[in-house]
N, CA and C atoms as an extended XYZ file, in Angstrom:
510
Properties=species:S:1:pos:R:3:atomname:S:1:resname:S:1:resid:I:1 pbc="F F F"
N        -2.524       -3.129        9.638 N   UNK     1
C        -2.445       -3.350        8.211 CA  UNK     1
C        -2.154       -4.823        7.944 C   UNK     1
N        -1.310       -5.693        8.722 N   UNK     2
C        -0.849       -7.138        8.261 CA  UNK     2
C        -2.129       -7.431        8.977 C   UNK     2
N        -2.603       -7.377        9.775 N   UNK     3
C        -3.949       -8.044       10.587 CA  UNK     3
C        -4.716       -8.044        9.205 C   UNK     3
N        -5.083       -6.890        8.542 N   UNK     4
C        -6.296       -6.538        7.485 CA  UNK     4
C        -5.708       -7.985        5.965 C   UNK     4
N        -4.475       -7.427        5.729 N   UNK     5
C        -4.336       -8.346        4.708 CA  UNK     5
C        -3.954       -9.626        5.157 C   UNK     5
N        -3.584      -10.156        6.295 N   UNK     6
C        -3.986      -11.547        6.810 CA  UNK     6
C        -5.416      -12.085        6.652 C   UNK     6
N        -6.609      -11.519        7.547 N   UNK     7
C        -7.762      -11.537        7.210 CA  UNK     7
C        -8.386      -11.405        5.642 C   UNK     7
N        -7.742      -11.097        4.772 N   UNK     8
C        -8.084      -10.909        3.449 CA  UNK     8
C        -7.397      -12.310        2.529 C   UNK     8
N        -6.355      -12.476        2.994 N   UNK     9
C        -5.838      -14.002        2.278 CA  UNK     9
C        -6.516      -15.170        3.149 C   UNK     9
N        -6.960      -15.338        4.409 N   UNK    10
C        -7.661      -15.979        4.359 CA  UNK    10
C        -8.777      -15.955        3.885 C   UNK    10
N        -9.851      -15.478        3.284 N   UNK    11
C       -10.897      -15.346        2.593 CA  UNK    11
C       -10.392      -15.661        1.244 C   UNK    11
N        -9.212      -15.159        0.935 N   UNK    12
C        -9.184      -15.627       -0.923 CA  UNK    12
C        -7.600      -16.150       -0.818 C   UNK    12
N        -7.437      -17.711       -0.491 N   UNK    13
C        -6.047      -17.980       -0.394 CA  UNK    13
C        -5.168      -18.018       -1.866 C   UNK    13
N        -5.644      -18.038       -3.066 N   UNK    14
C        -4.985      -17.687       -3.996 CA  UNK    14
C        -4.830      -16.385       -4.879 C   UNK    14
N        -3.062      -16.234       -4.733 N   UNK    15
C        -2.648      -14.462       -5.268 CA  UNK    15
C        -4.015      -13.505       -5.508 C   UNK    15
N        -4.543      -14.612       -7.438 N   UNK    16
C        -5.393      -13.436       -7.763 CA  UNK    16
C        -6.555      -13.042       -6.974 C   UNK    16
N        -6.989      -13.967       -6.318 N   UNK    17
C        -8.291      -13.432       -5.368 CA  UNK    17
C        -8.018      -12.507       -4.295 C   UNK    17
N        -6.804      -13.058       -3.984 N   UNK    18
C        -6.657      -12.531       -2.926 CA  UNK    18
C        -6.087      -10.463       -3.424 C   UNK    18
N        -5.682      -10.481       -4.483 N   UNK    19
C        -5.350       -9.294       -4.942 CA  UNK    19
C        -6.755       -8.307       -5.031 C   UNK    19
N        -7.632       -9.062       -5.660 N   UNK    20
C        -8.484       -8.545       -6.127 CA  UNK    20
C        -9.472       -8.027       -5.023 C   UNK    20
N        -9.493       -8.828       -4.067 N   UNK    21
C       -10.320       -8.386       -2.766 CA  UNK    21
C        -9.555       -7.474       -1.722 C   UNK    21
N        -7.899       -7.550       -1.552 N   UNK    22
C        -7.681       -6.021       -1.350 CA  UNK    22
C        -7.535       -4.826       -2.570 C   UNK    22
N        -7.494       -5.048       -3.674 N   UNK    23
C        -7.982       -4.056       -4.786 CA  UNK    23
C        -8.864       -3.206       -4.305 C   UNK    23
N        -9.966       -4.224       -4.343 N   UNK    24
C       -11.435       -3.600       -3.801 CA  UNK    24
C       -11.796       -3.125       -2.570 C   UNK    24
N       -10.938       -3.890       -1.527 N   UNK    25
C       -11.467       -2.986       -0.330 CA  UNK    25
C       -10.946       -2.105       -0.022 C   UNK    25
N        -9.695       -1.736       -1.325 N   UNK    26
C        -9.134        0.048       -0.776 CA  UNK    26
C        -9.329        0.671       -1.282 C   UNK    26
N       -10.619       -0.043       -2.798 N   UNK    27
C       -11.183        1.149       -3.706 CA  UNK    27
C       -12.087        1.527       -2.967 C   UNK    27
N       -13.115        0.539       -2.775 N   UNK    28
C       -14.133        1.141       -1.876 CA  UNK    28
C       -14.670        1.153       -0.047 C   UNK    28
N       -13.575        0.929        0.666 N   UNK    29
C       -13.576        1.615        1.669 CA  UNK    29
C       -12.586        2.574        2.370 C   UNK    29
N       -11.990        3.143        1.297 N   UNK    30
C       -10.830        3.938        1.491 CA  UNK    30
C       -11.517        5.148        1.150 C   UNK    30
N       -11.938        6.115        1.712 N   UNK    31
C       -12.627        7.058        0.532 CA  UNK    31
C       -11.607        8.284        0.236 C   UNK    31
N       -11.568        8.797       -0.889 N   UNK    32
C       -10.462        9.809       -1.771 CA  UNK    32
C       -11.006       11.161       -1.196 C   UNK    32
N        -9.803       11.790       -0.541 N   UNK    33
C        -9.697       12.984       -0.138 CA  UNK    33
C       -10.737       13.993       -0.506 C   UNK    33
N       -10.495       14.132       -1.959 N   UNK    34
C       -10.905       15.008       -2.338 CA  UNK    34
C       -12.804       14.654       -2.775 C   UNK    34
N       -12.889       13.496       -3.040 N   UNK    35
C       -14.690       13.117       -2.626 CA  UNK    35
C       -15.375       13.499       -1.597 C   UNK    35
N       -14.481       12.816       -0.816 N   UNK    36
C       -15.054       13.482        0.662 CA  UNK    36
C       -15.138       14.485        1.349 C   UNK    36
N       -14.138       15.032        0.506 N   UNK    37
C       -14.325       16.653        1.340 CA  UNK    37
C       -13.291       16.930        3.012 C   UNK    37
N       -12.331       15.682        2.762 N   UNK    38
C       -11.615       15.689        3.942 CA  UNK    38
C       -10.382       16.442        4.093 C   UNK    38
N        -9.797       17.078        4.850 N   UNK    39
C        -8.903       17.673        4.809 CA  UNK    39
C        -7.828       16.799        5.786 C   UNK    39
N        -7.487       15.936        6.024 N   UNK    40
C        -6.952       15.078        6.440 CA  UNK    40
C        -5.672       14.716        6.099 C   UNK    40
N        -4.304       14.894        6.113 N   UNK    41
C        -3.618       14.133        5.169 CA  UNK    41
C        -2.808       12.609        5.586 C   UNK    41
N        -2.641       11.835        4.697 N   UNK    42
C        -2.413       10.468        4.817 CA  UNK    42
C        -1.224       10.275        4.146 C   UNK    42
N        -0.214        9.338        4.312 N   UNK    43
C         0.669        9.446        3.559 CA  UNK    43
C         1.022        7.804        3.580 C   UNK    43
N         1.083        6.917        5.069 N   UNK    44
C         1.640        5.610        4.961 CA  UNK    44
C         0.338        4.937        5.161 C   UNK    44
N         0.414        3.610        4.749 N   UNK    45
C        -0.115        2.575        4.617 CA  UNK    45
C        -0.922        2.524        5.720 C   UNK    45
N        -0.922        2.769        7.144 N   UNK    46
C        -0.661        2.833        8.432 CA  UNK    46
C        -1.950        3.953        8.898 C   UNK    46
N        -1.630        4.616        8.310 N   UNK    47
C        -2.183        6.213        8.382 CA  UNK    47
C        -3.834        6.041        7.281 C   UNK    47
N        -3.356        5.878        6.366 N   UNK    48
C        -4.389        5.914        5.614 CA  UNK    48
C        -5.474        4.804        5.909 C   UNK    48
N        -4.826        3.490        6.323 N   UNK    49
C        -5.855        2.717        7.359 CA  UNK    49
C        -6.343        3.354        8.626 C   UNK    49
N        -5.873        3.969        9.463 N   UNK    50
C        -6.370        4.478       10.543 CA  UNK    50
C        -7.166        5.646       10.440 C   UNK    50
N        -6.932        6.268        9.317 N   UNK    51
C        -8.006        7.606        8.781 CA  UNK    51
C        -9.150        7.285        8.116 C   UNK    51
N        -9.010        6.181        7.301 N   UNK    52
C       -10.016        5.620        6.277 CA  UNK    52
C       -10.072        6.817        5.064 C   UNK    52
N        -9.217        7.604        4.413 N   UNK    53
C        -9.414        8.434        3.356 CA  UNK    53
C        -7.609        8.429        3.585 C   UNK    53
N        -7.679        9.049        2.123 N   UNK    54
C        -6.456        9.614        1.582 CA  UNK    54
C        -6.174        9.781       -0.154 C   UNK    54
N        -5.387       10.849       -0.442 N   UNK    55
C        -5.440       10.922       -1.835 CA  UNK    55
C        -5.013        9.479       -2.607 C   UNK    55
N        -4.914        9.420       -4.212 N   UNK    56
C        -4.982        8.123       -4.742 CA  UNK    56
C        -3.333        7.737       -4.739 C   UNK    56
N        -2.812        8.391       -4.186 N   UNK    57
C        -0.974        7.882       -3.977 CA  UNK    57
C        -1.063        7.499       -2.562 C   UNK    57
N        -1.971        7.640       -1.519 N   UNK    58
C        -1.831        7.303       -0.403 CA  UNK    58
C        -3.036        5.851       -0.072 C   UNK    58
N        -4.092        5.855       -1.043 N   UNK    59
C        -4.561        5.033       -0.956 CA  UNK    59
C        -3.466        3.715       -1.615 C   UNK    59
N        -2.717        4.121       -2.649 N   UNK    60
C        -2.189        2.823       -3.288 CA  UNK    60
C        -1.003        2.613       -2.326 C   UNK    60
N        -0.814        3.160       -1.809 N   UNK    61
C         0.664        2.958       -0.546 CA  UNK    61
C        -0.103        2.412       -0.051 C   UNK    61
N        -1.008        1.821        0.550 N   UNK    62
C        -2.192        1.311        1.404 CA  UNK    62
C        -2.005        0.140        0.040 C   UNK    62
N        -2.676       -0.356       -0.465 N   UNK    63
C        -3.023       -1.198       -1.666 CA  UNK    63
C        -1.635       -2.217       -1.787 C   UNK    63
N        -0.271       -1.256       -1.690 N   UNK    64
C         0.614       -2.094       -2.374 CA  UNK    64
C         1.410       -2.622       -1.198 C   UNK    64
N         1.165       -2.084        0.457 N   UNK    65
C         1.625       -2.623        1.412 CA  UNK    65
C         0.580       -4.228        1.626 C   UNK    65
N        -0.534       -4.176        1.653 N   UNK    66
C        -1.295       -5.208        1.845 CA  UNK    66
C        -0.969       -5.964        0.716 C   UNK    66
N        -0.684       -6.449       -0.507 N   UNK    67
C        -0.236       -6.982       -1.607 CA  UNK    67
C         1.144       -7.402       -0.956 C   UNK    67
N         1.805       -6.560       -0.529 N   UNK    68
C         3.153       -6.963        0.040 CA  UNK    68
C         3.195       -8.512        0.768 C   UNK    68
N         2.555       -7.650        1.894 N   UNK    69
C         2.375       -8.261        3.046 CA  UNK    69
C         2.125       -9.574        3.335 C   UNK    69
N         1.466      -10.126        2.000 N   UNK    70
C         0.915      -11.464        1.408 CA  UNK    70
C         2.180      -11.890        0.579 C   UNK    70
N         3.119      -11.269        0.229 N   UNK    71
C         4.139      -12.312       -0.770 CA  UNK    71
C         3.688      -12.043       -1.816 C   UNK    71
N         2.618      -10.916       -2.345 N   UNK    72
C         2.471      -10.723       -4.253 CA  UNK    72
C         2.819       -9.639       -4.275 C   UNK    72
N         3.823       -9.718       -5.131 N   UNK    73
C         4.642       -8.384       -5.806 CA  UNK    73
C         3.919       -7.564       -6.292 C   UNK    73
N         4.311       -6.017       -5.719 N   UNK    74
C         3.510       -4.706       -6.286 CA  UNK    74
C         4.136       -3.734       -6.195 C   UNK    74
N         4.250       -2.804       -6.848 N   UNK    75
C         4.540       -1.314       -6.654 CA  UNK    75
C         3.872       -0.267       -7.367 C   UNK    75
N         4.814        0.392       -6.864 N   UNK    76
C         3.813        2.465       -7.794 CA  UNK    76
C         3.767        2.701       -9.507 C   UNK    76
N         2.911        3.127       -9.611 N   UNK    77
C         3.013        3.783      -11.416 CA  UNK    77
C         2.111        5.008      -11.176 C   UNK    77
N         2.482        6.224      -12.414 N   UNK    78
C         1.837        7.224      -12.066 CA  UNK    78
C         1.914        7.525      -13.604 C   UNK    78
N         0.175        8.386      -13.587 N   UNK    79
C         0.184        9.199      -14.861 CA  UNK    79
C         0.153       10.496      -14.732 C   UNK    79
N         0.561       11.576      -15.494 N   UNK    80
C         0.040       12.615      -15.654 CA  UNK    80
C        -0.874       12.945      -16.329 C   UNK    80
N        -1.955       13.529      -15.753 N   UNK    81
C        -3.536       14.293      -16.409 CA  UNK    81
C        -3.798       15.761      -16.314 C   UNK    81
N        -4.767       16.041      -16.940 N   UNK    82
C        -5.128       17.501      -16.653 CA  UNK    82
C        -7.201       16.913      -16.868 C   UNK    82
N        -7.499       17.855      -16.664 N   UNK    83
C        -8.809       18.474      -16.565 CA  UNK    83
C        -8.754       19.550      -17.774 C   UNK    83
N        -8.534       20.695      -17.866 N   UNK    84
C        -8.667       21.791      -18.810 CA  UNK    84
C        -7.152       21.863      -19.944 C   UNK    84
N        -6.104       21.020      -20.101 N   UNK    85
C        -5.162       21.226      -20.592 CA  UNK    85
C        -4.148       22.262      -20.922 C   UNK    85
N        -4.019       22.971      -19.414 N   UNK    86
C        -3.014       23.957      -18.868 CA  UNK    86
C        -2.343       23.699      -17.391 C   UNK    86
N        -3.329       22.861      -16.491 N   UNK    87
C        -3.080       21.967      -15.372 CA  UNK    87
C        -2.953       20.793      -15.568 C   UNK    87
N        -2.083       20.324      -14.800 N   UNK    88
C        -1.359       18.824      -15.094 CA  UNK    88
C        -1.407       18.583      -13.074 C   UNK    88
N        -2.223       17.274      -13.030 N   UNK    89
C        -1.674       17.240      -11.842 CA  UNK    89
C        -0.930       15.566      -11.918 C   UNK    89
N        -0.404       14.969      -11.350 N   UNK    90
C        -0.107       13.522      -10.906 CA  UNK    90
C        -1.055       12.347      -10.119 C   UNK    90
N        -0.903       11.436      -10.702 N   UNK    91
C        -2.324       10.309      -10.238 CA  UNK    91
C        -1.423        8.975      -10.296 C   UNK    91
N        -1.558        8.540       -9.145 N   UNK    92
C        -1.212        7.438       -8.430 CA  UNK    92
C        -2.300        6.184       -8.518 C   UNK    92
N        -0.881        5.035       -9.083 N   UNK    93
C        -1.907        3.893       -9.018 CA  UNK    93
C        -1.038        2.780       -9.082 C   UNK    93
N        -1.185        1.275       -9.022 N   UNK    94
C         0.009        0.503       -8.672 CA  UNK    94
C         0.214       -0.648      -10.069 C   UNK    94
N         0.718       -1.741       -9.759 N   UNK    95
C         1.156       -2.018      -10.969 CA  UNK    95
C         1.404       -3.955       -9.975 C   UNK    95
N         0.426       -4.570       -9.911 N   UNK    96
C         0.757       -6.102       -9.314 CA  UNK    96
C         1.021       -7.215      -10.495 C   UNK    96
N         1.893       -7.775      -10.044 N   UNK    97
C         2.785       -9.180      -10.926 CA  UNK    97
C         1.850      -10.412      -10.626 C   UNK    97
N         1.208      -10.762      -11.554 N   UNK    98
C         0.287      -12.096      -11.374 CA  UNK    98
C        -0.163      -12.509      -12.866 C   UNK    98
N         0.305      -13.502      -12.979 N   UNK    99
C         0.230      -14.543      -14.443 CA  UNK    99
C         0.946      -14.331      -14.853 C   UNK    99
N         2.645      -14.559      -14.593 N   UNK   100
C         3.873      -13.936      -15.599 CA  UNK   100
C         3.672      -12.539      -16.014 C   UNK   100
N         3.053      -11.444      -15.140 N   UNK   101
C         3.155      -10.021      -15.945 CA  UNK   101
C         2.705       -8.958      -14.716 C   UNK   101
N         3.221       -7.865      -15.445 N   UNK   102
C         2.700       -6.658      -14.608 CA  UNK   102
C         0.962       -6.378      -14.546 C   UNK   102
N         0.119       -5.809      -14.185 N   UNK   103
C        -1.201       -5.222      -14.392 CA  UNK   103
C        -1.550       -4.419      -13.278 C   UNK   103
N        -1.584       -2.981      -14.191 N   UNK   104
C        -2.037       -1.712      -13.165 CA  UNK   104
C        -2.872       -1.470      -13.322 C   UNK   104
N        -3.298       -0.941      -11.371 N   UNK   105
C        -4.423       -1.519      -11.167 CA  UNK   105
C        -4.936        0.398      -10.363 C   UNK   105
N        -6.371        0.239      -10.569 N   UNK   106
C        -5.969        1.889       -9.994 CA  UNK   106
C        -7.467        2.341       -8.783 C   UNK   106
N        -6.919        2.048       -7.698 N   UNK   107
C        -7.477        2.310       -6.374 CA  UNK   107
C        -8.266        3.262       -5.719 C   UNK   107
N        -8.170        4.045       -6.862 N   UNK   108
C        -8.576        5.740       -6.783 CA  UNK   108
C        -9.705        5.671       -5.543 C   UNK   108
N       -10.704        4.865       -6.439 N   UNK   109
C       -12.302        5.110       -5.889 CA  UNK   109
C       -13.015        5.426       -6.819 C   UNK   109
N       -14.180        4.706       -7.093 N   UNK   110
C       -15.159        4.976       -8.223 CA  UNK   110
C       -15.995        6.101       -7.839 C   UNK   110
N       -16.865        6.586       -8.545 N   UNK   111
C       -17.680        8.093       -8.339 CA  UNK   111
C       -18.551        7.887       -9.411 C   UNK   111
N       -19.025        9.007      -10.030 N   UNK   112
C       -20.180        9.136      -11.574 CA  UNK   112
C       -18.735        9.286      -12.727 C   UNK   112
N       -18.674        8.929      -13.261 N   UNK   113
C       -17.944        8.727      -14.575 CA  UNK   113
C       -16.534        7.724      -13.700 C   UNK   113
N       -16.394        7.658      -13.136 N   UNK   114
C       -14.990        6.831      -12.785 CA  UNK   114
C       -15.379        5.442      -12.396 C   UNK   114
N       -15.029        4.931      -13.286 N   UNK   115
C       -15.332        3.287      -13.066 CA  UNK   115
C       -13.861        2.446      -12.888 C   UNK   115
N       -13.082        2.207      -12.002 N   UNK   116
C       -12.012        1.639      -11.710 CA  UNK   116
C       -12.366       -0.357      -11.613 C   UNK   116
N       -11.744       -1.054      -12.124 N   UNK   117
C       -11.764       -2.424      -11.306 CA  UNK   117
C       -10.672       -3.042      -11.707 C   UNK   117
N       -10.594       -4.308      -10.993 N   UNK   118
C        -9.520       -5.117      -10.898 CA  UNK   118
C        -9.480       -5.748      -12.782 C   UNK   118
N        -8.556       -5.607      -12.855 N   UNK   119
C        -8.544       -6.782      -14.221 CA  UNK   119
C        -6.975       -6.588      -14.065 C   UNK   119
N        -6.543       -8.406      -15.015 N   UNK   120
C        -5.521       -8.715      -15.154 CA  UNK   120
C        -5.546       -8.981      -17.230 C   UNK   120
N        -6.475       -8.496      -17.470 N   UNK   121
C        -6.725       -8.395      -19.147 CA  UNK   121
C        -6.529       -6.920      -19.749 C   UNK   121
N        -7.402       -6.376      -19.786 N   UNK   122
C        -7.880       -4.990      -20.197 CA  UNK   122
C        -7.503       -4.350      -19.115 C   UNK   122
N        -7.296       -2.922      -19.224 N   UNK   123
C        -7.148       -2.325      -17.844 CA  UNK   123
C        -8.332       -1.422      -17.691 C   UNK   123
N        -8.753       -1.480      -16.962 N   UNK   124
C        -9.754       -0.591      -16.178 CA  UNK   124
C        -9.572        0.308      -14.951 C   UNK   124
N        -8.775        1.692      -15.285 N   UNK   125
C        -8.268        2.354      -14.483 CA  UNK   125
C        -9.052        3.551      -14.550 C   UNK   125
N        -8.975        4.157      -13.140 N   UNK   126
C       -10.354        5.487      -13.118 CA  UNK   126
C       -10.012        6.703      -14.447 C   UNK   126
N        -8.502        6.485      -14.947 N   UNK   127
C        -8.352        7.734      -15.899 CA  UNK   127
C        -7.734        6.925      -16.897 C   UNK   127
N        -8.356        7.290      -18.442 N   UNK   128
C        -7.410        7.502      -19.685 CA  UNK   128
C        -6.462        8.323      -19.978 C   UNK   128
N        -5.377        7.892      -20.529 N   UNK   129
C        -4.192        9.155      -20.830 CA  UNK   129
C        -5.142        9.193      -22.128 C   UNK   129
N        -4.768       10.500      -22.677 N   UNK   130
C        -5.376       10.786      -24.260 CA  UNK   130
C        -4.967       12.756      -24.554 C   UNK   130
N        -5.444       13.251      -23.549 N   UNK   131
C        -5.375       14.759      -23.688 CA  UNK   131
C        -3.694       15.348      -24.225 C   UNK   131
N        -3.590       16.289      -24.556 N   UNK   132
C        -1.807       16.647      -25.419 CA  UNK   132
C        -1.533       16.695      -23.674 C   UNK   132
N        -0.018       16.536      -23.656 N   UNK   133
C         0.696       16.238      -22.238 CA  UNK   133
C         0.692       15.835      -21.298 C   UNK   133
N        -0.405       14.569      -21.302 N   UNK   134
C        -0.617       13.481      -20.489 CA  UNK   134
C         0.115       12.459      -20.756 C   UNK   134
N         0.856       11.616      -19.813 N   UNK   135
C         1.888       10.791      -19.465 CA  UNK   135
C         1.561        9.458      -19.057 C   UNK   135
N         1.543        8.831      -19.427 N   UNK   136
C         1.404        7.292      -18.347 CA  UNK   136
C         2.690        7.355      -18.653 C   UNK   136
N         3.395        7.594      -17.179 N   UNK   137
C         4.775        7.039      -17.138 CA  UNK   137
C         5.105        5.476      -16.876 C   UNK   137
N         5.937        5.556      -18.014 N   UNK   138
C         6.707        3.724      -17.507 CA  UNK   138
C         6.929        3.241      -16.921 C   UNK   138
N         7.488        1.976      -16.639 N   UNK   139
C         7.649        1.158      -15.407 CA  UNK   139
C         6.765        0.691      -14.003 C   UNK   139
N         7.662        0.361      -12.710 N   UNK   140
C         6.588       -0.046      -11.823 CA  UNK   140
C         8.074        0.613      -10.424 C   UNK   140
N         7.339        1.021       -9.835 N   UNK   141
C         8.657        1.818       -8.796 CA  UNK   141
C         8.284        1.272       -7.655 C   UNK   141
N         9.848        0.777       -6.920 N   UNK   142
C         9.536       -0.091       -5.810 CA  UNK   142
C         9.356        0.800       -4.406 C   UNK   142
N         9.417        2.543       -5.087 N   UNK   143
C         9.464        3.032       -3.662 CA  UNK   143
C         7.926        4.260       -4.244 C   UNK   143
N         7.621        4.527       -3.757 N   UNK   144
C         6.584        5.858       -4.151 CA  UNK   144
C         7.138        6.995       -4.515 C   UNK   144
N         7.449        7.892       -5.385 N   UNK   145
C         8.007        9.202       -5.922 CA  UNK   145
C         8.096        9.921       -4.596 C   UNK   145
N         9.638       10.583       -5.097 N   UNK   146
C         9.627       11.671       -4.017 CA  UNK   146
C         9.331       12.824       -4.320 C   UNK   146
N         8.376       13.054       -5.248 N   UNK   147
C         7.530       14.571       -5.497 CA  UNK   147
C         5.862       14.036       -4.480 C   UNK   147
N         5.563       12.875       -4.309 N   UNK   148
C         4.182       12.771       -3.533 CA  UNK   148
C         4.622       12.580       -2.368 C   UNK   148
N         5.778       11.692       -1.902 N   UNK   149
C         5.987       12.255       -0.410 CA  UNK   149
C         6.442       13.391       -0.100 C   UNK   149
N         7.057       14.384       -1.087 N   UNK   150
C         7.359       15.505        0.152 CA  UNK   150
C         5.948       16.672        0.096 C   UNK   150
N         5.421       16.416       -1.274 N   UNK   151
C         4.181       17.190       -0.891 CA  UNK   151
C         3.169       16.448        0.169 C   UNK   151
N         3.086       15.616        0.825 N   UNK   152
C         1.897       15.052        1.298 CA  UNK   152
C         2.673       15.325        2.805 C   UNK   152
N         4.430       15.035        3.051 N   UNK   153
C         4.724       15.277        4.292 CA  UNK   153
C         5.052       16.577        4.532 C   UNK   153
N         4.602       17.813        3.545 N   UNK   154
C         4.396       18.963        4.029 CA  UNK   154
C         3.343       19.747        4.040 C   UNK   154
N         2.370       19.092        4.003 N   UNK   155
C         0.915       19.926        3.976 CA  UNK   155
C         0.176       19.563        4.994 C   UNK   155
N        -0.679       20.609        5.322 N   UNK   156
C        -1.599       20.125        6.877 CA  UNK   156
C        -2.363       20.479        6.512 C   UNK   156
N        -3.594       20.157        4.946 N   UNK   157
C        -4.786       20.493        4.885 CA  UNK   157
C        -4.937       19.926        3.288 C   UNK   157
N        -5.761       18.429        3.151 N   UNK   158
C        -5.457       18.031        2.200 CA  UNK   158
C        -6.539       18.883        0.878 C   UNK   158
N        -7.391       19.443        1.215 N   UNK   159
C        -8.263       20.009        0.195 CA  UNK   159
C        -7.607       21.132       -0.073 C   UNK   159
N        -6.743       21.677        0.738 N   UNK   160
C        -5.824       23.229        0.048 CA  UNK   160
C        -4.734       22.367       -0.387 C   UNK   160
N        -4.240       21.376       -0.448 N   UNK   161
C        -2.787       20.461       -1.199 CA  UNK   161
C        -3.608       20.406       -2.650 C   UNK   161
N        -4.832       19.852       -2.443 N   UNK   162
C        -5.561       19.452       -3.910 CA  UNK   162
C        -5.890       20.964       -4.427 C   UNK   162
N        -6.050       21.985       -4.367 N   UNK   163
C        -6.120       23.213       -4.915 CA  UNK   163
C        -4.812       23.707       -5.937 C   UNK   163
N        -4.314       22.898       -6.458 N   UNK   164
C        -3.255       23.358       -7.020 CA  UNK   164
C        -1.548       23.584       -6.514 C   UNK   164
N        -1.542       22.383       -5.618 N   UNK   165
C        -0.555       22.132       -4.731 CA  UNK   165
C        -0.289       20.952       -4.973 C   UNK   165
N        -0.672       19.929       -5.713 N   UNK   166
C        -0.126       18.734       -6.041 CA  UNK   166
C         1.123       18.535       -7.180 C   UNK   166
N         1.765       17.478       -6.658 N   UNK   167
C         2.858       17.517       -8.013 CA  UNK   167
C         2.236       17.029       -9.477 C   UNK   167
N         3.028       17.820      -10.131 N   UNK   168
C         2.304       17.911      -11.517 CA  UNK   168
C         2.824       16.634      -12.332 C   UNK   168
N         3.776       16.569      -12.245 N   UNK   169
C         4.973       15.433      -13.037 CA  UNK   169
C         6.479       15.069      -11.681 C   UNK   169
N         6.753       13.316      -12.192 N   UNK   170
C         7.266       12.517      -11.377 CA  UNK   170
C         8.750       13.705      -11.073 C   UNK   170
């Protein structure tokens, strides 16, 4: 992982480039669990590099260690969503300090309707809050919730975790 984001600040030696090009290479060569069809589970920074997939709280543990690793401040933010508005699951995404400010940034992985990218203006994150009991929770957390690590360090099959086994709220 420091090898990857070493190799990545040299290619873009300043913060924002350099943010923006691991942004991108854990949007799109990280691929999301549940796209792929992997049953795999990932949980550290470590792991989810050596698997190449993991859900979008394990990809951004991946995202916000390489941000680290370089000296630019980052951590976790999470919203709550639903799909049909009776399920609520939790969605992971991070939150990097560059130009005097926060900007969350969201790693997911793009698909057909999910368009994620880097911006430090507008945000362009794979999900809108909008539906009744959807959450963009506040702040920026320097550790990852302990409702996504203990579900991710107790499951051994990530497409039955995504079946209605994910945490719903922080």
């Amino acid at each position: 992982m420091r090898q990857l984001a070493a190799d990545l600040r040299e290619k873009h030696p300043d913060d924002e480039s350099f943010a923006r090009a691991a942004f991108e290479w854990v949007r799109d060569e990280i691929r999301h669990s549940i796209d792929a069809r992997d049953p795999r589970i990932t949980l550290t920074a470590s792991e989810v590099l050596a698997e190449g997939v993991g859900f979008c709280y394990a990809k951004s543990h991946l995202l916000v260690a390489l941000l680290r690793a370089q000296g630019v401040p980052a951590g976790f933010c999470y919203q709550r969503l639903t799909d049909d508005g009776d399920a609520f699951v939790l969605h992971g995404l991070i939150s990097v300090y560059l130009k005097d400010g926060w900007h969350r940034q969201d790693p997911r992985g793009n698909k057909p309707g999910v368009d994620a990218r880097f911006s430090l203006g507008a945000e362009r994150l794979a999900f809108a809050v909008g539906a009744p009991g959807e959450i963009d929770y506040p702040g920026v957390h320097a550790e990852p919730a302990a409702a996504v690590v203990s579900a991710l360090s107790g499951a051994t099959d990530a497409l039955v975790l995504a079946n209605g086994h994910l945490p719903a709220a922080l």
